[in-house]
């Protein structure tokens, strides 16, 4: 239902924008859009897991920024050994997610407060590590493989992310863990009384989110060839947008990854189109906020029928 | 006789353990910083310190009432920002009355929007207000073309920043006035009582005949209006209206931190105006001291984040030890 | 002779075609404690809700002090001096006593300021009048249930009170608190207040009530003066019709002791102490007792939902350790919880998802879950349990209560449990579904050699299906009876405090 509506909206947006600006449907532009989608989609997938299990992760942007800096530093220290650096960065992201999970499940802090705190914590650490500067990363093989390279006309990062999407979708729909995520999000009490380890499920969701954010960070570094501490600021808002747009319920237990994918596509195309029309960053942000509220309102109205 | 005094003191101590801890922390921090850096205990510094924190104090007091009622308002930051822009634009007409009227009206409007999002559209208040925050900041930048707009109205500055009332700098005067008004409102009126009731158990409050939705509406509007006032104070102090992201940065987080330190819990039903007041003082001293110790903003951010985690954790432990169920 | 205060004549009320009250009369005198008794579904709640204005009668008249009145809502009732104390208390837990009492009726000074001093003073005065010795500054959540109840009653006295209705007031009270409550009730009598007291507990009724009215299946069975009646006569009047279709049959129980609980104690909600239970294979052991006996708490402690203070669990002669429902499920236990809507089912998802909730563990092979297996087993159980639904993807929340409960049962049976615990499994279910479920339980015990722990406050059900009956009162086991030594009278006798 939701996905049908999104496809229609998408079609409308594409048609409208292509009429207004003929450059919209050029391959150059589409490649751009697709590459930009990769980062948002990666974050969105992890965020969806957390939201489906009934929690929220506001620190996604900070984990992303942290991982770009960690990766850049690691590259410098290991003499551009990409593989090792990727592994290190993913581990850092994993631990960041783990901390989130522990604060929520073991320490008992509401995920909104806990991840708002780690948002500041991780961002602060990021800036402090490199004293506010930026670290360039110059390693063409890496940048090509994970950033600017193309397979035909499809950017490589997009392919990786689609692979991740497919795998995670299967995990969510077909694995024991994935099915349990839905139940925990549907009703934590029922899940617990049914013998599901709810704390563990939530913990793993946060872990996935953290790791995926780290991967998204690596993708960005590959494209911009720099580790910048301010990267990812505000991404948590975007994550909420695409996930809710894609049909996930804020209370948990409802939503799909293909829906998130569609949400990412719609938002990315919309932003791209608006940018081409000359809208600046702030106007786009305003449109995003209003669109989110509108979609939630619509969603509530439909559900109440 | 002595015994009775001691017993009474102990009762007060037990009840006000949080406020006392905060007061003690304040004193300790002040002492530590005085020794560690020569710039701290200087009259000018202290005066600056107090003036600067007034804005945060005002916003945090509003957030306290918000949390007590069981909701959160992340959009206070956005209200402060857009109020500064409104001031910058309307002051061209050189009428303080006009400026204040427009700003307050907009504040009321945002409060109503928050209420509708939370109650009618049923978005959890933290997400609805977060979306509003983004919209407000974006709107401010669109209106100002992402460039700060200077305010030149001297009347405005005198009334809200540089002036004095009984030799007290006006921001401090207003801050204190608002503190007293809100203290009375929360602790000595039926409204305040109902706010805690609704936050504690909306179901039971409704059964007792309290119009819970009206209370929530009032709380949302009140918080926004208070934030508007903070925006006026800030605009008067820095003499610009801007949507820049470094303006009122992280005020949402800071106000929640102060409110939680002062005794609020995310589930609602608890909170203390006095506690928030002390918390803001502690945070201001911490901020100021750390700055003089050459901590960067980001390093302070780490400290504050850890502080939030510790405070919430300590609060949970305290509640558990009293045998009460934790309301998150 | 005391004067009549309230007179209700020929009150009829139906809900969705089911008769809750079939022309009931009720007379309340001034300054008396009048008990209203009857089994679940007898119509007691409906009658008092009508008095309290929460419901309106379909027909019949109400007279207050000989004047005909219409009570259209709870505000009308309050104006007439009628207040009801519900089972779920309605105090604000984080506020203090005095604030709670005056909530909504605060005395003011200077128009809008709260007269705090007056609030605490008036509370103290009220407490003096009612002989309550609580500190008005105490936070309500720090009070015991009994004390909270006192506060609620005091709150009722703020308005001019002539009729106080109490619904199962002692269900969560300790022995001492109960004594205090009874003293208080006698005090209120002296203050001229009439009390309508609803309860299951016959011993209390005979202790405290001046007169007793018995309802059965929506019919008025008579009003009796306390001195003129005894427990046996009351039990006789209370007995309802036999449950259709199920009668006890002597069954073959295996000799081996299969599941044993030793000295179980816990302190979550109602404290339970020294619970000892033995279940043999194929045996259906019943736990019964009145509301508040601690029956559900036993189930929750065994299943690992509540932490145990003390106790061992032995299965097949080996001690097993259960600290969470996960452990319980691993050892083959199953719990059909008391509150199916909040503890047993996710209402906004499909029947399939609900039934396979626990079965997921068995469906998981290597990487993926076997969805086909899940679907086929679900279909099997839909048929076996006779769950009426168009398809397995139907949203569970749209099913009837009986069908919902069957889904919960299916959710557990699908896993081939070895011990099945059911907590009030037939509550809120129509008669037909009830019979089906009970037959099913017996069938499962026979065929799969399940051990069953059947918790219910419906004594007839327990008699119809259980091989051994455990009676609980106040968190302890008071009697264990094999089925062939039990009758309804004997059970009621022991369950209400007989020795």
Short mmCIF file of C-alpha atoms in Angstrom, two decimals, chain A:
data_model
loop_
_atom_site.label_atom_id
_atom_site.label_comp_id
_atom_site.label_asym_id
_atom_site.label_seq_id
_atom_site.Cartn_x
_atom_site.Cartn_y
_atom_site.Cartn_z
CA UNK A 1 0.00 0.00 0.00
CA UNK A 2 2.58 2.44 1.16
CA UNK A 3 5.03 1.27 -1.45
CA UNK A 4 2.49 1.76 -4.21
CA UNK A 5 1.90 5.33 -3.07
CA UNK A 6 5.63 5.98 -2.95
CA UNK A 7 6.12 4.68 -6.47
CA UNK A 8 3.41 6.99 -7.70
CA UNK A 9 4.97 9.95 -5.89
CA UNK A 10 8.32 9.02 -7.36
CA UNK A 11 6.95 8.90 -10.86
CA UNK A 12 5.28 12.26 -10.40
CA UNK A 13 8.45 13.84 -9.07
CA UNK A 14 10.55 12.49 -11.91
CA UNK A 15 8.10 13.64 -14.53
CA UNK A 16 7.71 17.11 -13.02
CA UNK A 17 11.42 17.66 -12.65
CA UNK A 18 12.32 16.39 -16.09
CA UNK A 19 9.85 18.79 -17.61
CA UNK A 20 11.18 21.72 -15.65
CA UNK A 21 14.83 20.96 -16.18
CA UNK A 22 15.93 18.84 -19.11
CA UNK A 23 19.24 18.11 -17.43
CA UNK A 24 17.45 16.06 -14.86
CA UNK A 25 17.29 12.81 -16.75
CA UNK A 26 20.87 12.88 -18.02
CA UNK A 27 23.07 9.95 -17.17
CA UNK A 28 25.50 12.23 -15.40
CA UNK A 29 22.86 13.44 -13.06
CA UNK A 30 21.39 10.02 -12.45
CA UNK A 31 24.80 8.64 -11.63
CA UNK A 32 25.22 11.43 -9.13
CA UNK A 33 21.93 10.76 -7.49
CA UNK A 34 22.60 7.10 -7.29
CA UNK A 35 25.94 7.63 -5.64
CA UNK A 36 24.47 10.00 -3.08
CA UNK A 37 21.72 7.54 -2.31
CA UNK A 38 24.23 4.95 -1.22
CA UNK A 39 25.20 6.67 1.99
CA UNK A 40 21.68 7.49 3.03
CA UNK A 41 20.48 4.01 2.22
CA UNK A 42 23.22 2.39 4.30
CA UNK A 43 22.36 4.49 7.31
CA UNK A 44 18.68 3.96 6.69
CA UNK A 45 19.01 0.19 6.79
CA UNK A 46 20.71 0.22 10.17
CA UNK A 47 18.32 2.82 11.51
CA UNK A 48 15.38 0.72 10.36
CA UNK A 49 16.58 -2.25 12.41
CA UNK A 50 16.70 -0.11 15.53
CA UNK A 51 13.33 1.45 14.89
CA UNK A 52 11.71 -1.88 14.05
CA UNK A 53 12.87 -3.20 17.40
CA UNK A 54 11.12 -0.30 19.07
CA UNK A 55 14.01 2.08 19.75
CA UNK A 56 15.66 5.07 18.12
CA UNK A 57 19.29 5.87 17.28
CA UNK A 58 20.08 9.54 17.08
CA UNK A 59 23.82 8.99 16.99
CA UNK A 60 23.98 7.66 13.42
CA UNK A 61 25.40 10.88 12.05
CA UNK A 62 28.06 11.05 14.72
CA UNK A 63 29.13 7.45 14.18
CA UNK A 64 29.42 8.26 10.51
CA UNK A 65 31.63 11.27 11.15
CA UNK A 66 33.72 9.34 13.63
CA UNK A 67 34.31 6.55 11.16
CA UNK A 68 35.45 8.87 8.39
CA UNK A 69 38.06 10.31 10.69
CA UNK A 70 39.12 6.93 12.07
CA UNK A 71 39.45 5.56 8.58
CA UNK A 72 41.49 8.53 7.37
CA UNK A 73 43.77 8.31 10.39
CA UNK A 74 44.17 4.58 9.98
CA UNK A 75 45.05 4.99 6.33
CA UNK A 76 47.73 7.48 7.26
CA UNK A 77 49.16 5.28 9.98
CA UNK A 78 49.09 2.04 8.04
CA UNK A 79 50.39 3.47 4.81
CA UNK A 80 47.14 3.18 2.90
CA UNK A 81 46.36 -0.41 3.73
CA UNK A 82 42.70 -0.20 2.77
CA UNK A 83 41.58 -3.61 3.89
CA UNK A 84 42.96 -3.27 7.40
CA UNK A 85 41.59 0.21 7.73
CA UNK A 86 38.15 -0.88 6.63
CA UNK A 87 38.16 -3.61 9.20
CA UNK A 88 39.31 -1.25 11.94
CA UNK A 89 36.66 1.29 11.05
CA UNK A 90 33.91 -1.27 10.99
CA UNK A 91 34.99 -2.50 14.40
CA UNK A 92 34.88 1.04 15.75
CA UNK A 93 31.36 1.45 14.38
CA UNK A 94 30.43 -1.86 15.92
CA UNK A 95 31.63 -0.75 19.32
CA UNK A 96 29.85 2.56 19.01
CA UNK A 97 26.64 0.68 18.34
CA UNK A 98 27.42 -1.66 21.19
CA UNK A 99 27.72 1.23 23.61
CA UNK A 100 24.37 2.53 22.46
CA UNK A 101 22.86 -0.89 22.98
CA UNK A 102 24.34 -1.28 26.43
CA UNK A 103 23.13 2.12 27.56
CA UNK A 104 19.62 1.25 26.48
CA UNK A 105 19.36 -2.39 27.53
CA UNK A 106 21.72 -2.69 30.50
CA UNK A 107 21.91 0.78 31.98
CA UNK A 108 18.24 1.35 31.28
CA UNK A 109 18.34 4.79 29.68
CA UNK A 110 15.61 5.58 27.18
CA UNK A 111 17.06 5.32 23.69
CA UNK A 112 16.17 8.93 22.88
CA UNK A 113 18.27 10.28 25.75
CA UNK A 114 21.00 7.68 25.43
CA UNK A 115 21.61 8.23 21.74
CA UNK A 116 21.30 11.99 22.13
CA UNK A 117 24.12 11.72 24.63
CA UNK A 118 26.24 9.47 22.40
CA UNK A 119 25.56 11.81 19.50
CA UNK A 120 27.46 14.48 21.39
CA UNK A 121 29.98 12.02 22.76
CA UNK A 122 31.01 10.52 19.44
CA UNK A 123 31.01 13.84 17.64
CA UNK A 124 33.14 15.35 20.39
CA UNK A 125 35.60 12.49 20.20
CA UNK A 126 35.74 12.87 16.43
CA UNK A 127 36.72 16.52 16.58
CA UNK A 128 39.10 16.01 19.44
CA UNK A 129 41.01 13.21 17.73
CA UNK A 130 42.15 15.38 14.89
CA UNK A 131 41.96 18.72 16.62
CA UNK A 132 39.36 20.03 14.22
CA UNK A 133 41.41 19.59 11.06
CA UNK A 134 40.79 17.38 8.07
CA UNK A 135 42.78 14.39 6.96
CA UNK A 136 43.17 13.80 3.27
CA UNK A 137 43.06 10.27 1.97
CA UNK A 138 44.81 9.73 -1.27
CA UNK A 139 44.70 6.19 -2.51
CA UNK A 140 43.26 5.86 -6.00
CA UNK A 141 42.60 2.13 -5.92
CA UNK A 142 40.51 2.56 -2.81
CA UNK A 143 38.68 5.62 -4.06
CA UNK A 144 37.88 3.88 -7.28
CA UNK A 145 36.71 0.68 -5.67
CA UNK A 146 34.48 2.28 -3.12
CA UNK A 147 33.80 5.75 -4.35
CA UNK A 148 33.97 7.03 -7.83
CA UNK A 149 34.27 3.82 -9.77
CA UNK A 150 31.58 2.67 -12.10
CA UNK A 151 30.31 -0.66 -13.28
CA UNK A 152 29.01 0.33 -16.63
CA UNK A 153 27.01 3.36 -15.65
CA UNK A 154 26.23 2.26 -12.12
CA UNK A 155 28.41 3.66 -9.37
CA UNK A 156 30.18 0.91 -7.47
CA UNK A 157 29.12 2.08 -4.01
CA UNK A 158 25.53 1.71 -5.09
CA UNK A 159 26.13 -1.88 -6.05
CA UNK A 160 27.68 -2.68 -2.70
CA UNK A 161 24.85 -1.03 -0.87
CA UNK A 162 22.24 -2.83 -2.91
CA UNK A 163 24.00 -6.05 -2.02
CA UNK A 164 23.89 -5.07 1.64
CA UNK A 165 20.23 -4.16 1.25
CA UNK A 166 19.46 -7.54 -0.23
CA UNK A 167 21.32 -9.40 2.48
CA UNK A 168 19.79 -7.38 5.30
CA UNK A 169 16.36 -7.73 3.80
CA UNK A 170 16.79 -11.47 3.83
CA UNK A 171 18.06 -11.29 7.39
CA UNK A 172 15.03 -9.30 8.43
CA UNK A 173 12.46 -11.42 6.68
CA UNK A 174 13.92 -14.87 6.83
CA UNK A 175 16.23 -15.20 9.75
CA UNK A 176 15.34 -16.03 13.33
CA UNK A 177 16.84 -12.75 14.49
CA UNK A 178 14.97 -10.69 11.93
CA UNK A 179 11.62 -12.22 12.77
CA UNK A 180 12.27 -11.66 16.43
CA UNK A 181 13.05 -7.99 15.79
CA UNK A 182 9.52 -7.51 14.53
CA UNK A 183 8.04 -9.25 17.54
CA UNK A 184 10.11 -7.26 20.01
CA UNK A 185 9.06 -4.07 18.28
CA UNK A 186 5.45 -5.18 18.17
CA UNK A 187 5.26 -5.73 21.90
CA UNK A 188 8.30 -6.12 24.10
CA UNK A 189 6.24 -7.73 26.83
CA UNK A 190 4.72 -10.36 24.57
CA UNK A 191 8.14 -11.03 23.09
CA UNK A 192 9.67 -11.50 26.51
CA UNK A 193 6.86 -13.74 27.73
CA UNK A 194 7.30 -15.83 24.59
CA UNK A 195 10.86 -16.65 25.47
CA UNK A 196 12.58 -14.16 23.17
CA UNK A 197 15.72 -12.51 24.50
CA UNK A 198 14.51 -8.98 23.95
CA UNK A 199 17.56 -7.21 25.32
CA UNK A 200 19.85 -9.20 23.11
CA UNK A 201 17.70 -8.47 20.06
CA UNK A 202 17.80 -4.75 20.69
CA UNK A 203 21.52 -4.85 21.37
CA UNK A 204 22.19 -6.53 18.04
CA UNK A 205 20.00 -3.98 16.26
CA UNK A 206 22.13 -1.18 17.65
CA UNK A 207 25.25 -3.10 16.66
CA UNK A 208 24.01 -3.39 13.09
CA UNK A 209 23.20 0.30 13.00
CA UNK A 210 26.63 1.28 14.25
CA UNK A 211 28.48 -0.98 11.85
CA UNK A 212 26.45 0.15 8.87
CA UNK A 213 27.04 3.78 9.76
CA UNK A 214 30.74 3.05 9.82
CA UNK A 215 30.47 1.52 6.36
CA UNK A 216 28.59 4.57 5.14
CA UNK A 217 31.45 6.66 6.48
CA UNK A 218 33.94 4.64 4.50
CA UNK A 219 31.90 5.18 1.36
CA UNK A 220 31.92 8.92 1.87
CA UNK A 221 35.65 9.02 2.41
CA UNK A 222 36.10 7.11 -0.81
CA UNK A 223 34.16 9.75 -2.68
CA UNK A 224 35.44 12.97 -1.11
CA UNK A 225 38.87 11.57 -0.35
CA UNK A 226 39.02 13.17 3.04
CA UNK A 227 38.17 12.45 6.64
CA UNK A 228 36.17 15.43 7.87
CA UNK A 229 34.87 15.63 11.44
CA UNK A 230 31.74 17.50 10.49
CA UNK A 231 30.53 14.83 8.12
CA UNK A 232 27.19 13.33 8.92
CA UNK A 233 25.89 16.20 11.02
CA UNK A 234 22.15 16.14 10.72
CA UNK A 235 22.05 12.71 9.13
CA UNK A 236 19.93 11.41 11.96
CA UNK A 237 17.10 13.63 10.76
CA UNK A 238 17.48 12.23 7.25
CA UNK A 239 17.44 8.73 8.62
CA UNK A 240 14.15 9.35 10.43
CA UNK A 241 12.73 10.85 7.23
CA UNK A 242 13.52 7.99 4.92
CA UNK A 243 12.58 5.31 7.39
CA UNK A 244 9.21 6.83 8.25
CA UNK A 245 8.56 7.78 4.63
CA UNK A 246 9.30 4.19 3.72
CA UNK A 247 6.58 2.95 6.02
CA UNK A 248 8.24 2.09 9.32
CA UNK A 249 6.14 2.84 12.35
CA UNK A 250 7.71 5.03 14.98
CA UNK A 251 6.60 2.66 17.69
CA UNK A 252 8.26 -0.35 16.10
CA UNK A 253 7.18 -3.70 14.77
CA UNK A 254 6.12 -2.49 11.35
CA UNK A 255 8.04 -1.63 8.18
CA UNK A 256 10.23 -3.13 5.50
CA UNK A 257 13.64 -2.47 3.97
CA UNK A 258 12.34 -2.19 0.42
CA UNK A 259 10.11 0.53 1.81
CA UNK A 260 13.17 2.27 3.22
CA UNK A 261 14.82 1.94 -0.17
CA UNK A 262 11.87 3.63 -1.83
CA UNK A 263 11.95 6.33 0.82
CA UNK A 264 15.61 6.95 0.09
CA UNK A 265 14.96 7.08 -3.65
CA UNK A 266 12.10 9.54 -3.31
CA UNK A 267 14.03 11.82 -0.98
CA UNK A 268 17.21 11.68 -3.03
CA UNK A 269 15.44 12.36 -6.30
CA UNK A 270 13.48 15.15 -4.72
CA UNK A 271 16.59 16.79 -3.32
CA UNK A 272 18.44 16.37 -6.56
CA UNK A 273 15.60 17.87 -8.52
CA UNK A 274 15.24 20.78 -6.13
CA UNK A 275 18.97 21.41 -6.26
CA UNK A 276 18.85 21.56 -10.01
CA UNK A 277 16.07 24.05 -9.76
CA UNK A 278 18.38 26.23 -7.77
CA UNK A 279 17.01 25.54 -4.33
CA UNK A 280 19.64 25.98 -1.71
CA UNK A 281 20.45 23.73 1.18
CA UNK A 282 18.07 25.43 3.57
CA UNK A 283 15.07 25.36 1.30
CA UNK A 284 15.59 21.68 0.74
CA UNK A 285 15.81 21.11 4.46
CA UNK A 286 12.58 22.99 4.99
CA UNK A 287 10.84 20.94 2.33
CA UNK A 288 12.15 17.74 3.90
CA UNK A 289 10.82 18.68 7.34
CA UNK A 290 7.40 19.63 6.01
CA UNK A 291 7.23 16.53 3.87
CA UNK A 292 8.02 14.33 6.84
CA UNK A 293 5.30 15.88 8.95
CA UNK A 294 2.85 15.65 6.09
CA UNK A 295 3.60 11.99 5.51
CA UNK A 296 3.20 11.12 9.18
CA UNK A 297 -0.06 13.02 9.30
CA UNK A 298 -1.32 11.20 6.23
CA UNK A 299 -0.22 7.90 7.70
CA UNK A 300 -2.10 8.54 10.93
CA UNK A 301 -5.23 9.55 9.06
CA UNK A 302 -5.20 6.42 6.95
CA UNK A 303 -4.60 4.16 9.88
CA UNK A 304 -7.45 5.64 11.81
CA UNK A 305 -9.91 4.91 9.05
#
